[in-house]
Each structure stands twice: as C-alpha cells, then as structure tokens.
Tab-separated table of C-alpha atoms and ligand atoms in Angstrom:
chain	number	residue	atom	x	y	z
A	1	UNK	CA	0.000	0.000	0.000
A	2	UNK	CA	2.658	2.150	1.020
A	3	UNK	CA	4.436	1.675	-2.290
A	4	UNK	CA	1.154	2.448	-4.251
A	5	UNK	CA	0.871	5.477	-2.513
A	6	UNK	CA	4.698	6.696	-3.318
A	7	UNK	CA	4.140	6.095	-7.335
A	8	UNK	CA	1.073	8.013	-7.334
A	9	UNK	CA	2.851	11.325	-5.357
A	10	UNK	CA	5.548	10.915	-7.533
A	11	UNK	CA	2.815	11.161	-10.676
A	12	UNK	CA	1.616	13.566	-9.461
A	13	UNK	CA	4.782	15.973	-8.598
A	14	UNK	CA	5.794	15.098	-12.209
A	15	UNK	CA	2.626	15.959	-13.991
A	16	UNK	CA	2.656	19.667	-11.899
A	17	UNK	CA	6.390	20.362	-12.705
A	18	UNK	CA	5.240	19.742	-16.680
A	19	UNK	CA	2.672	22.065	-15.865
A	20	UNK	CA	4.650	24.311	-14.796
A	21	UNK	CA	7.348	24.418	-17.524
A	22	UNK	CA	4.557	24.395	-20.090
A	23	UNK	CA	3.127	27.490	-18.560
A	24	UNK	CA	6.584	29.398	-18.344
A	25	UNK	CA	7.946	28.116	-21.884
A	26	UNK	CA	4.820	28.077	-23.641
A	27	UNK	CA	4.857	30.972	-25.835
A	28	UNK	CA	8.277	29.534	-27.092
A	29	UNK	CA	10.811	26.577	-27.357
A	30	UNK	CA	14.362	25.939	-26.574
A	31	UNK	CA	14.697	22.732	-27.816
A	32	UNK	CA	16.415	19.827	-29.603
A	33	UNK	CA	15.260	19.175	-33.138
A	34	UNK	CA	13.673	15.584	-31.810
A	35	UNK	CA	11.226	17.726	-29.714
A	36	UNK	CA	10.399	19.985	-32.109
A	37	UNK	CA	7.903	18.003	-34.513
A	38	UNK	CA	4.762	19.169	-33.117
A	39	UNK	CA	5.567	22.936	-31.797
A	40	UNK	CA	3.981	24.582	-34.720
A	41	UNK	CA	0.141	23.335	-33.906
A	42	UNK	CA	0.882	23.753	-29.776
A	43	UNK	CA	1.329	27.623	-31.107
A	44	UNK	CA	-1.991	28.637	-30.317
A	45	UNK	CA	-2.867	29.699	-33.704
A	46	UNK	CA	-3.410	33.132	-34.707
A	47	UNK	CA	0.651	33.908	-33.549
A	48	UNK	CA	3.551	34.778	-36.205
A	49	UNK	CA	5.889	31.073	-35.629
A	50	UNK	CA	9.543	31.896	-36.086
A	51	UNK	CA	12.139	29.041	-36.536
A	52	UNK	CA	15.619	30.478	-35.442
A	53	UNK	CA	18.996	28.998	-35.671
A	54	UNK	CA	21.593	30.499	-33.625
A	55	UNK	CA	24.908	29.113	-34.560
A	56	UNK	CA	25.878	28.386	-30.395
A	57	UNK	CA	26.986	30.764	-27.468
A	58	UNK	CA	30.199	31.000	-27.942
A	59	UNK	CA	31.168	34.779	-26.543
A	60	UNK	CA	29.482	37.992	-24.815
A	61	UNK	CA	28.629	38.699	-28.215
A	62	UNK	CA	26.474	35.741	-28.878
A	63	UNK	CA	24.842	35.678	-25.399
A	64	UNK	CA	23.338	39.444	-25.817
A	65	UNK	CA	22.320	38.481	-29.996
A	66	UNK	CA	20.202	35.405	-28.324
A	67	UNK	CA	18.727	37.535	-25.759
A	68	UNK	CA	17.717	40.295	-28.073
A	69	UNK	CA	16.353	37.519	-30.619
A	70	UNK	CA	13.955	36.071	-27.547
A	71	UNK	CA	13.071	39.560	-26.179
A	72	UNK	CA	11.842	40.422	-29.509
A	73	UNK	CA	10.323	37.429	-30.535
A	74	UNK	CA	7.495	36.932	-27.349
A	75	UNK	CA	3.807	35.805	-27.113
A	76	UNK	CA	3.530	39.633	-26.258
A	77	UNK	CA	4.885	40.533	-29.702
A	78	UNK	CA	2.221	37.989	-30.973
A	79	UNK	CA	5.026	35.456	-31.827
A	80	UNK	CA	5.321	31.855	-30.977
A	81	UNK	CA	9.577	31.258	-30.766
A	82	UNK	CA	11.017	28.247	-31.997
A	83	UNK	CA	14.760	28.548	-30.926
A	84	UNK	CA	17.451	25.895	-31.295
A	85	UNK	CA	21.640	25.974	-30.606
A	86	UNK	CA	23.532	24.614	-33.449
A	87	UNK	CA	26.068	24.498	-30.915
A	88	UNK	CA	28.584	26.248	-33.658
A	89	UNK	CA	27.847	23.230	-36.011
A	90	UNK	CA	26.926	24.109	-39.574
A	91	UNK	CA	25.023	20.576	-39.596
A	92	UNK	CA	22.932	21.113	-36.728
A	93	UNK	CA	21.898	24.843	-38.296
A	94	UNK	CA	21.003	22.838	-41.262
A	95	UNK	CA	18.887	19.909	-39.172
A	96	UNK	CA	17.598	23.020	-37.154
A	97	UNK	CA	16.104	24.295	-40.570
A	98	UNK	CA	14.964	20.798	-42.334
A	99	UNK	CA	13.182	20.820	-38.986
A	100	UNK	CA	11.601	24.483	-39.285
A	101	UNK	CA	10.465	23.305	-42.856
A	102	UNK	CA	8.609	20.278	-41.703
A	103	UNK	CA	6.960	22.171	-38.869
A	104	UNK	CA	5.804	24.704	-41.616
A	105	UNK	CA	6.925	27.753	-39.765
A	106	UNK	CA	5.753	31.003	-40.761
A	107	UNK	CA	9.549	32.832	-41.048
A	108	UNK	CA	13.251	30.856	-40.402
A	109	UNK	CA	15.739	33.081	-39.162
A	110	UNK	CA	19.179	32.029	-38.679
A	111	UNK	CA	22.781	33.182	-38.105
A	112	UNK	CA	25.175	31.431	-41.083
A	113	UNK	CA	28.003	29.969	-39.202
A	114	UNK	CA	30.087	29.691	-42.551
A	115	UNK	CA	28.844	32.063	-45.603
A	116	UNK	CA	28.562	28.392	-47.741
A	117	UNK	CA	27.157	25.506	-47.738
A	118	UNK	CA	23.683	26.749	-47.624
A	119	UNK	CA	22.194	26.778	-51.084
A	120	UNK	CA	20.063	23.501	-51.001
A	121	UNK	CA	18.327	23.844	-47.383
A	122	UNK	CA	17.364	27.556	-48.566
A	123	UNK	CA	15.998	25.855	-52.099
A	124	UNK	CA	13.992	23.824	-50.159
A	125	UNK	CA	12.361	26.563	-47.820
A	126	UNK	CA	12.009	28.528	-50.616
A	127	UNK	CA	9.854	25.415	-52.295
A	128	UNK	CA	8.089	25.327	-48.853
A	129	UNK	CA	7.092	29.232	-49.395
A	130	UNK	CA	8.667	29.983	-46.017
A	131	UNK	CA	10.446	33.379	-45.635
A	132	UNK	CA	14.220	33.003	-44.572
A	133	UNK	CA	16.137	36.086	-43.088
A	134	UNK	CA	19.746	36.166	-41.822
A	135	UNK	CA	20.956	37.566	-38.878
A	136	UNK	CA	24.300	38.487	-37.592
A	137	UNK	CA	26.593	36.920	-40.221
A	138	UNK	CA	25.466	36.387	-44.039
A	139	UNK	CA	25.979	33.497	-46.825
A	140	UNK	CA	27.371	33.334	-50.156
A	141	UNK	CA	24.905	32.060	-52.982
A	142	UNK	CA	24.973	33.021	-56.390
A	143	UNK	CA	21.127	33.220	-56.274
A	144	UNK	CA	20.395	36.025	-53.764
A	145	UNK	CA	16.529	35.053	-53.724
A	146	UNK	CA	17.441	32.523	-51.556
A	147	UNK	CA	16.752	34.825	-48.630
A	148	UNK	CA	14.726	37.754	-48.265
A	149	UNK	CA	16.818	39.905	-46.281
A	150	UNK	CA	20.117	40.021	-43.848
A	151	UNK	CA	20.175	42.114	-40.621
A	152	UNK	CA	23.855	42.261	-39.417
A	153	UNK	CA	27.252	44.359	-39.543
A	154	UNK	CA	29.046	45.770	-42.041
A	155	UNK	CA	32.071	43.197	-41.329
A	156	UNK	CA	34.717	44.962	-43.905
A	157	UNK	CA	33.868	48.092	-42.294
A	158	UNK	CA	34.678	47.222	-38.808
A	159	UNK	CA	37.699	46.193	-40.068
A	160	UNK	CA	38.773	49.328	-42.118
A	161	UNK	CA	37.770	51.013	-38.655
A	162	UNK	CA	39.934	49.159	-37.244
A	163	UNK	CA	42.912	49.744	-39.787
A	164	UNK	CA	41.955	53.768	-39.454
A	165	UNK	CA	42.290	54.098	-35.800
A	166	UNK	CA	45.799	52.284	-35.894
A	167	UNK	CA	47.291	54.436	-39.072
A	168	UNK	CA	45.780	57.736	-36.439
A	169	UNK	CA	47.522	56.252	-33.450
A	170	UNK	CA	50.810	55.470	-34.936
A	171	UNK	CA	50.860	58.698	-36.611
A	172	UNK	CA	49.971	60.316	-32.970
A	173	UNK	CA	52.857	58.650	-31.478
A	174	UNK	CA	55.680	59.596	-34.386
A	175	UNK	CA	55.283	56.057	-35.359
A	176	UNK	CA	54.130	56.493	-38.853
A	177	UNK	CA	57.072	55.548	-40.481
A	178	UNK	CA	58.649	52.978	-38.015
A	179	UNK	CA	58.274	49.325	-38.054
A	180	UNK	CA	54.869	47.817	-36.847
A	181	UNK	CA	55.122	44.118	-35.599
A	182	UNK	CA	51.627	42.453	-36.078
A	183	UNK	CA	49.962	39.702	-34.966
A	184	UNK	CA	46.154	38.866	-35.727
A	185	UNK	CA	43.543	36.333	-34.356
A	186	UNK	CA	40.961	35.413	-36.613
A	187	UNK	CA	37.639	34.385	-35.879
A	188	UNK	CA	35.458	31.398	-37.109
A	189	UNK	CA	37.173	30.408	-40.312
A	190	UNK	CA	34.864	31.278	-42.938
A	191	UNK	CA	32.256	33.080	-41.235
A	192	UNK	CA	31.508	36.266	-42.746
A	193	UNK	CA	32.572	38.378	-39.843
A	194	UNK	CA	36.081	36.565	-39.965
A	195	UNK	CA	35.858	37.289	-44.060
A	196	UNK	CA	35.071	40.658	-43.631
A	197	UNK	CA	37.246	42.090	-40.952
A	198	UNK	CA	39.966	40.136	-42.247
A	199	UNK	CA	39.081	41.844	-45.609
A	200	UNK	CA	38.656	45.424	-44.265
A	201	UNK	CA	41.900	45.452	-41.903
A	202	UNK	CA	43.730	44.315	-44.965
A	203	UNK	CA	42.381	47.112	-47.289
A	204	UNK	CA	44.203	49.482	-44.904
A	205	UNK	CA	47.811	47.813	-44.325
A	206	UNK	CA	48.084	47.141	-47.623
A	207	UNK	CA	49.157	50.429	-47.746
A	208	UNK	CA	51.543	50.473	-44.909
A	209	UNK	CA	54.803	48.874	-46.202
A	210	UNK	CA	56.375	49.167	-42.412
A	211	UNK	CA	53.207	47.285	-40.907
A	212	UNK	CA	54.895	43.794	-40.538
A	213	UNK	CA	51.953	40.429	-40.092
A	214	UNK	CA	54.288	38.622	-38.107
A	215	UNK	CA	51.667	36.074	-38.051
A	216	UNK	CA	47.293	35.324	-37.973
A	217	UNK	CA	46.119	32.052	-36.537
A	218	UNK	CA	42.147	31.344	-36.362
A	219	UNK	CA	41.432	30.939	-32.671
A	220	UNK	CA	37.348	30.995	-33.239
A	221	UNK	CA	36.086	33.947	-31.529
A	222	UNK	CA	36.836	32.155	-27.922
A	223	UNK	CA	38.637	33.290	-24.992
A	224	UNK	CA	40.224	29.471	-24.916
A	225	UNK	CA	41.485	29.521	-28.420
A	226	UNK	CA	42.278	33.000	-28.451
A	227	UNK	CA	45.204	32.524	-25.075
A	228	UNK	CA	46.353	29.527	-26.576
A	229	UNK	CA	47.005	30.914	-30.297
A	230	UNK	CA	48.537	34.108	-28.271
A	231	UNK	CA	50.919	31.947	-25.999
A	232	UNK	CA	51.868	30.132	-29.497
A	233	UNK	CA	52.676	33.721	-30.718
A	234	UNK	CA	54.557	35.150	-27.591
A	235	UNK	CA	56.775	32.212	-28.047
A	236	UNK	CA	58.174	32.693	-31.484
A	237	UNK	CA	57.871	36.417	-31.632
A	238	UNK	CA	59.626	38.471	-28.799
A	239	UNK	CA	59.062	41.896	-31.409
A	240	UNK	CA	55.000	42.045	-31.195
A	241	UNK	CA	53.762	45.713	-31.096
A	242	UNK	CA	50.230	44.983	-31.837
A	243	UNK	CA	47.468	42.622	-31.489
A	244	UNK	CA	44.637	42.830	-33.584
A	245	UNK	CA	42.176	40.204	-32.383
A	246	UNK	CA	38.729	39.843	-34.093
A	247	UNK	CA	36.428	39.338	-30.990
A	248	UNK	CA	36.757	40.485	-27.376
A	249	UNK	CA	36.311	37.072	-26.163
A	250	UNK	CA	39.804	36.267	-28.242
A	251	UNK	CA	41.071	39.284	-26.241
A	252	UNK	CA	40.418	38.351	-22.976
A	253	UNK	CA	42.463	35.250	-23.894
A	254	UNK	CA	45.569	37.105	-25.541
A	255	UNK	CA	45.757	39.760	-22.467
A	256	UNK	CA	45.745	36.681	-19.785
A	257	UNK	CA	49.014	35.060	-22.402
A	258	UNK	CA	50.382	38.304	-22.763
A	259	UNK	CA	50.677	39.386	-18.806
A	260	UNK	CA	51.534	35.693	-18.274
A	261	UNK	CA	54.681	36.399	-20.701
A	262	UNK	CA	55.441	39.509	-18.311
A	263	UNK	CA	54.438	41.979	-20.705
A	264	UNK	CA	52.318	44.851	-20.422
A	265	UNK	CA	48.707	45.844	-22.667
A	266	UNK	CA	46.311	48.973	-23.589
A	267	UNK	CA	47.376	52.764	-22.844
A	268	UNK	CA	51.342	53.328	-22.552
A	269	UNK	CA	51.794	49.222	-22.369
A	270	UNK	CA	54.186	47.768	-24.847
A	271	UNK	CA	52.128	45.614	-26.659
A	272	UNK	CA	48.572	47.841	-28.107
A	273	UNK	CA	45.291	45.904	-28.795
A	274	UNK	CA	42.389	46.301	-31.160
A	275	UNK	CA	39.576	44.761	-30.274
A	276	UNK	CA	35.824	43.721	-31.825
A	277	UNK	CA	32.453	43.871	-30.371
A	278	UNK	CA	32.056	46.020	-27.268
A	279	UNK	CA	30.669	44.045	-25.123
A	280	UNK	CA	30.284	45.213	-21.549
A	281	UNK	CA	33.620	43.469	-19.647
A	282	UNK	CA	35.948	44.671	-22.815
A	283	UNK	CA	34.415	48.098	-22.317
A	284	UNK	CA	35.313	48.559	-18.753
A	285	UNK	CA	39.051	47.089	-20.117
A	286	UNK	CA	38.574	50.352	-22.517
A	287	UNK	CA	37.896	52.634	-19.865
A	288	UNK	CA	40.914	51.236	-18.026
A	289	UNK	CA	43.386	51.607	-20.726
A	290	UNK	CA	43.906	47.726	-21.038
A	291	UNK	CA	42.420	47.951	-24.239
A	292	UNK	CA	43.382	50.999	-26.443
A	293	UNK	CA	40.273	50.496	-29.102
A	294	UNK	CA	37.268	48.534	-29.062
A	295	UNK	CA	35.390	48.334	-32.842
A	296	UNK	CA	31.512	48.036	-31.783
A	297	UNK	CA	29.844	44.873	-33.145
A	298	UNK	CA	26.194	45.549	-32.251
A	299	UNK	CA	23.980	42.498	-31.191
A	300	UNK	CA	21.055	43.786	-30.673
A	301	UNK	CA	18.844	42.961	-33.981
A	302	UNK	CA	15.645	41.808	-32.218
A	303	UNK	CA	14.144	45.037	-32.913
A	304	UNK	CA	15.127	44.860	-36.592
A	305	UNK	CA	14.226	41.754	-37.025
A	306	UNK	CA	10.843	42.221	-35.787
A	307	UNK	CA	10.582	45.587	-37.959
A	308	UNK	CA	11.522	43.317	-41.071
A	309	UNK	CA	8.881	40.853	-40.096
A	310	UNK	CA	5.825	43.564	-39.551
A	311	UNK	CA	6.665	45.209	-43.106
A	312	UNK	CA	6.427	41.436	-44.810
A	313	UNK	CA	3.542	40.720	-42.920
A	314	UNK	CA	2.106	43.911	-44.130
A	315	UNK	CA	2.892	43.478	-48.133
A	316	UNK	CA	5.880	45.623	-48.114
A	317	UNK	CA	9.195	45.283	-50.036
A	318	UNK	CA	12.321	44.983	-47.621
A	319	UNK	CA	15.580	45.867	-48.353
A	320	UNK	CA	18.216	42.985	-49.056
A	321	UNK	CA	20.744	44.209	-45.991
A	322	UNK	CA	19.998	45.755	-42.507
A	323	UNK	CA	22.991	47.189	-41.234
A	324	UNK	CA	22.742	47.908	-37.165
A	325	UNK	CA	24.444	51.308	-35.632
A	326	UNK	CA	27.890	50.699	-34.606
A	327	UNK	CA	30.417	52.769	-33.164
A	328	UNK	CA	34.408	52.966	-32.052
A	329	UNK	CA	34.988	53.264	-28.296
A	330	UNK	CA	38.476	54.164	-26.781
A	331	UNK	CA	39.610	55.814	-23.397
A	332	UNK	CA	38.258	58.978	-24.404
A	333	UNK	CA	34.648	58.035	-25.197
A	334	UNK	CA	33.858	55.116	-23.125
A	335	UNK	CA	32.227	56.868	-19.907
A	336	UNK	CA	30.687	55.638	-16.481
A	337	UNK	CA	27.521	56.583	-17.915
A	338	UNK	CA	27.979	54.906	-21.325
A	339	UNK	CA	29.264	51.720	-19.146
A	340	UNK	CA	25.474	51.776	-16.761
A	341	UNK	CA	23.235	52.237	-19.708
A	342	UNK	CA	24.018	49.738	-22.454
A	343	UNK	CA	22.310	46.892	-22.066
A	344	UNK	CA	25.605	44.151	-23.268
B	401	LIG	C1	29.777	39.222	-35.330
B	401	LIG	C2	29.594	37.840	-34.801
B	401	LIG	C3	30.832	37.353	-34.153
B	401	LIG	C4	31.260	38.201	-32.979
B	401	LIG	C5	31.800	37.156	-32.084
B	401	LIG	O1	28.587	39.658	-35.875
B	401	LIG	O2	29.289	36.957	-35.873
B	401	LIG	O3	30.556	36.056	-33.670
B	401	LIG	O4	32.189	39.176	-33.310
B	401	LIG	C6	30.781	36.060	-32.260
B	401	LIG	O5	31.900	37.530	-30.741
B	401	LIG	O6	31.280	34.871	-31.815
C-alpha cells in the first residue's frame, strides 16, 4: 500500500512540474530538433511562428544576440519562438532548418556559421514558401533570392575602422614611419565576420609597407582559443607591437598570455590591442586603458528583425541588408555613464 501510494505522489509531482514548464515556456521553445515536430500546432494559432537557428553561445557577443532575438520574438509581440543551438555546427543549423520546414513555420531566421554551404536547405524553404532572413553573419549564394533579407554588420567596415584608428595612433605617437610588428587572431574560419574584418583590416595595411603580419592564426572567436594561439605567438615572436584580435572574447584570452609572458597591454603598455564587439567586460578594459580600441559589433537585432517581419507581414518590399548602428569606443569616449546604460 505504502508503495502504491509513493508512485502516485511521484505522478503527481511530475505531472505539476510539466505544468509548470509548459506554462513558463509556452509561448516559445528551446529545444532539440527531436522535440520539435509538433511545436507549430501547440502555437496557439493566430501567432507569427519563427524558426531560429543560432549558430551556439560561444562569446558575450552571442549571449546578448540570443537575448535580443527572444526579447523580440514573445507571445507579447504575438510570436510563438522556436529557438534551437547549433552548438557552432553548420550541420545542426542545417537539421535546425529541415526541422523548421517540416513544422511549416511562418519565417526561419538564422545566423550562417560559414557564408557556404547553404544553397540547397534555402531551395527547399524557398519550395516550402517559407520566408528566410539572416541575422548576424550572411551566406554566399549566387542566387540572392534565396533569402529575403540580412540584418547584421558591415564586417569589412569594422575592419577598415579598425585599420583607421591604428594608421591615427601610430601617426599620434611619431610612429608612422617605423616598423609595426603584427599579430592577428581570426575568428570562425569562414564566417563572414572573420571574411570581412579580415578583408577590411587588410584594405588598410596594404598600404603600410612598415606594418609587418608577423603572423594570424584562427582561434574561433573564444577566450580558450584566443590565449592559446597568443601563448603560441609570444613564443616565437619576442618583437610584437600589436594585437589585432577579431572578438573580445579572443582578447580576454591574448591579455591573460600576454601578462603571463610579463608583458604589459592597452594605454602606454608595450604591446597595443584592437579589439571587436564592445561588449560590456571589454568596455570597462577600454575605460581602463587595457584595451586601447574597441570596434563596436552591435547584437542587438531583435528590434530589426521584428521591424523586417511587420513590413512582410504587411505586403511591403524589404531591403536585401539591414545594417545595425555601430560605433568605435576608446579611453576617451567610453564613460561611467555609457558603461550603466548599455544593455551588453
Ligand atoms: C559578429 C559575430 C561574431 C562576434 C563574435 O557579428 O558573428 O561572432 O564578433 C561572435 O563575438 O562569436
């Protein structure tokens, strides 16, 4: 009897904490693609279902661009959020999407972890009528239709930025004409923030015969990768002047190498960083002179996202690229106030 009476407390405690969950998550989904198959009818009908495919969580960076995807994406909002991690997998994004397709979602939304690679998932949405958009990071397909719009950085820019602010610096130091020992850490190899920064940095030394690339090593956009590719550096180059690393999460990583070596960063150190995204913690290394320029990479694209969606839904054209405000912060222009209002 006693027994009896433990299984059916134990039903019951299970069945409540479903309950429960279902009540807090049901306007949206964070799930695996096996779970997924009947999300679209639980919707509720009458809401806007979005399919997104974040390519992981692999920095700051990522963690604000998923928050500002499920802030803007809410029952609220009308919308019923299908979200999945492709854990930075390009064959997970594509299972994430095959999975979209079958649930007939209303829009797919995704960040491209690579730009290729995509053309025959996107042929078959497109056969399926659904909308795609990209976000963050876009795709190269020699059939644009593909996808209806991308809402993201200007990637080249950021690095041209980039390559401004050191030809400025040098020059403000007398440096213009000395030798510049360089060392760069890429991001995701491939992705089209790698591509472009890569691209736009390069568009700038090109013309600076005494800027020496000692060396670039891919250390994808983490704070792991990024100490380990910087020890590797440290050890066969005692000359570096200059770190240009393609993600603050990277920089975090090559700072904790390079004051392990017993050398010094940022503002009067001897080795100057560059730096991409802004996020909050590399800020507050801005304002502290440990990081003499941050490049902003902005992740909030919610809000465009959703502004994309409501013109579609209303019969309007879009544009084929969104590009989201960025700016360039340094020790002059990052500020306490700056630091308490942004919200990554
Ligand atoms: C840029 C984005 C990059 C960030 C990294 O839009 O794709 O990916 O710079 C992130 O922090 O990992």
């Amino acid at each position: 009897m006693f027994r009896k009476r433990s299984y059916i407390a134990a039903l019951i405690g299970i069945l409540l904490a479903m309950t429960v969950l279902f009540m807090a998550f049901g306007s949206r989904l964070f799930t695996d693609i096996e779970e997924e198959s009947v999300v679209a009818e639980e919707s509720g009908g009458g809401q806007i279902v979005v399919g997104v495919s974040q390519l992981g969580s692999e920095s700051g960076w990522r963690t604000a661009n998923t928050e500002s995807v499920q802030n803007a994406f809410t029952q609220q909002n009308g919308y019923f959020l299908i979200f999945n991690n492709a854990r930075q997998k390009q064959e997970n994004q594509l299972k994430a999407i095959r999975s979209f397709i079958s649930q007939r979602v209303d829009y797919i939304v995704f960040s491209p972890v690579v730009e290729t690679g995509w053309e025959t998932v996107l042929q078959e949405a497109k056969e399926a009528g659904i909308p795609v958009i990209l976000m963050d990071r876009s795709i190269d397909v020699d059939t644009p239709d593909l996808y209806v719009t991308c809402v993201g950085s200007n990637f080249v820019e950021e690095g041209e930025k980039a390559g401004r602010w050191l030809e400025n610096e040098l020059s403000r130091r007398g440096d213009a004409n000395r030798t510049v020992n360089i060392v760069m850490l890429l991001g995701t190899q491939g992705s089209s923030s790698q591509i472009g920064r890569t691209v736009g940095f390069a568009s700038v030394s090109s013309g600076h015969e005494n800027w020496n690339i000692l060396e670039q090593e891919y250390a994808e956009f983490t704070s792991t990768k990024g100490k380990e590719v910087m020890r590797g550096f440290l050890r066969k180059h005692p000359n570096i002047d200059v770190v240009i690393s393609q993600n603050d999460d990277m920089t975090f990583g090559a700072i904790e190498a390079i004051r392990e070596a017993g050398r010094t960063v940022g503002v009067g150190g001897d080795i100057t960083i560059l730096s991409f995204d802004a996020v909050h913690d590399a800020l507050e290394m801005v304002a502290d002179g440990m990081i003499n320029v941050d490049i902003e990479c902005n992740p909030n694209q919610g809000e465009y996202l959703l502004q994309v969606i409501d013109m579609l839904e209303a019969g309007q054209t879009v544009e084929k690229r969104y590009y989201v405000e960025e700016d360039v912060f340094t020790i002059d222009n990052v500020t306490k106030e700056l630091l308490q209002e942004r919200n990554y």
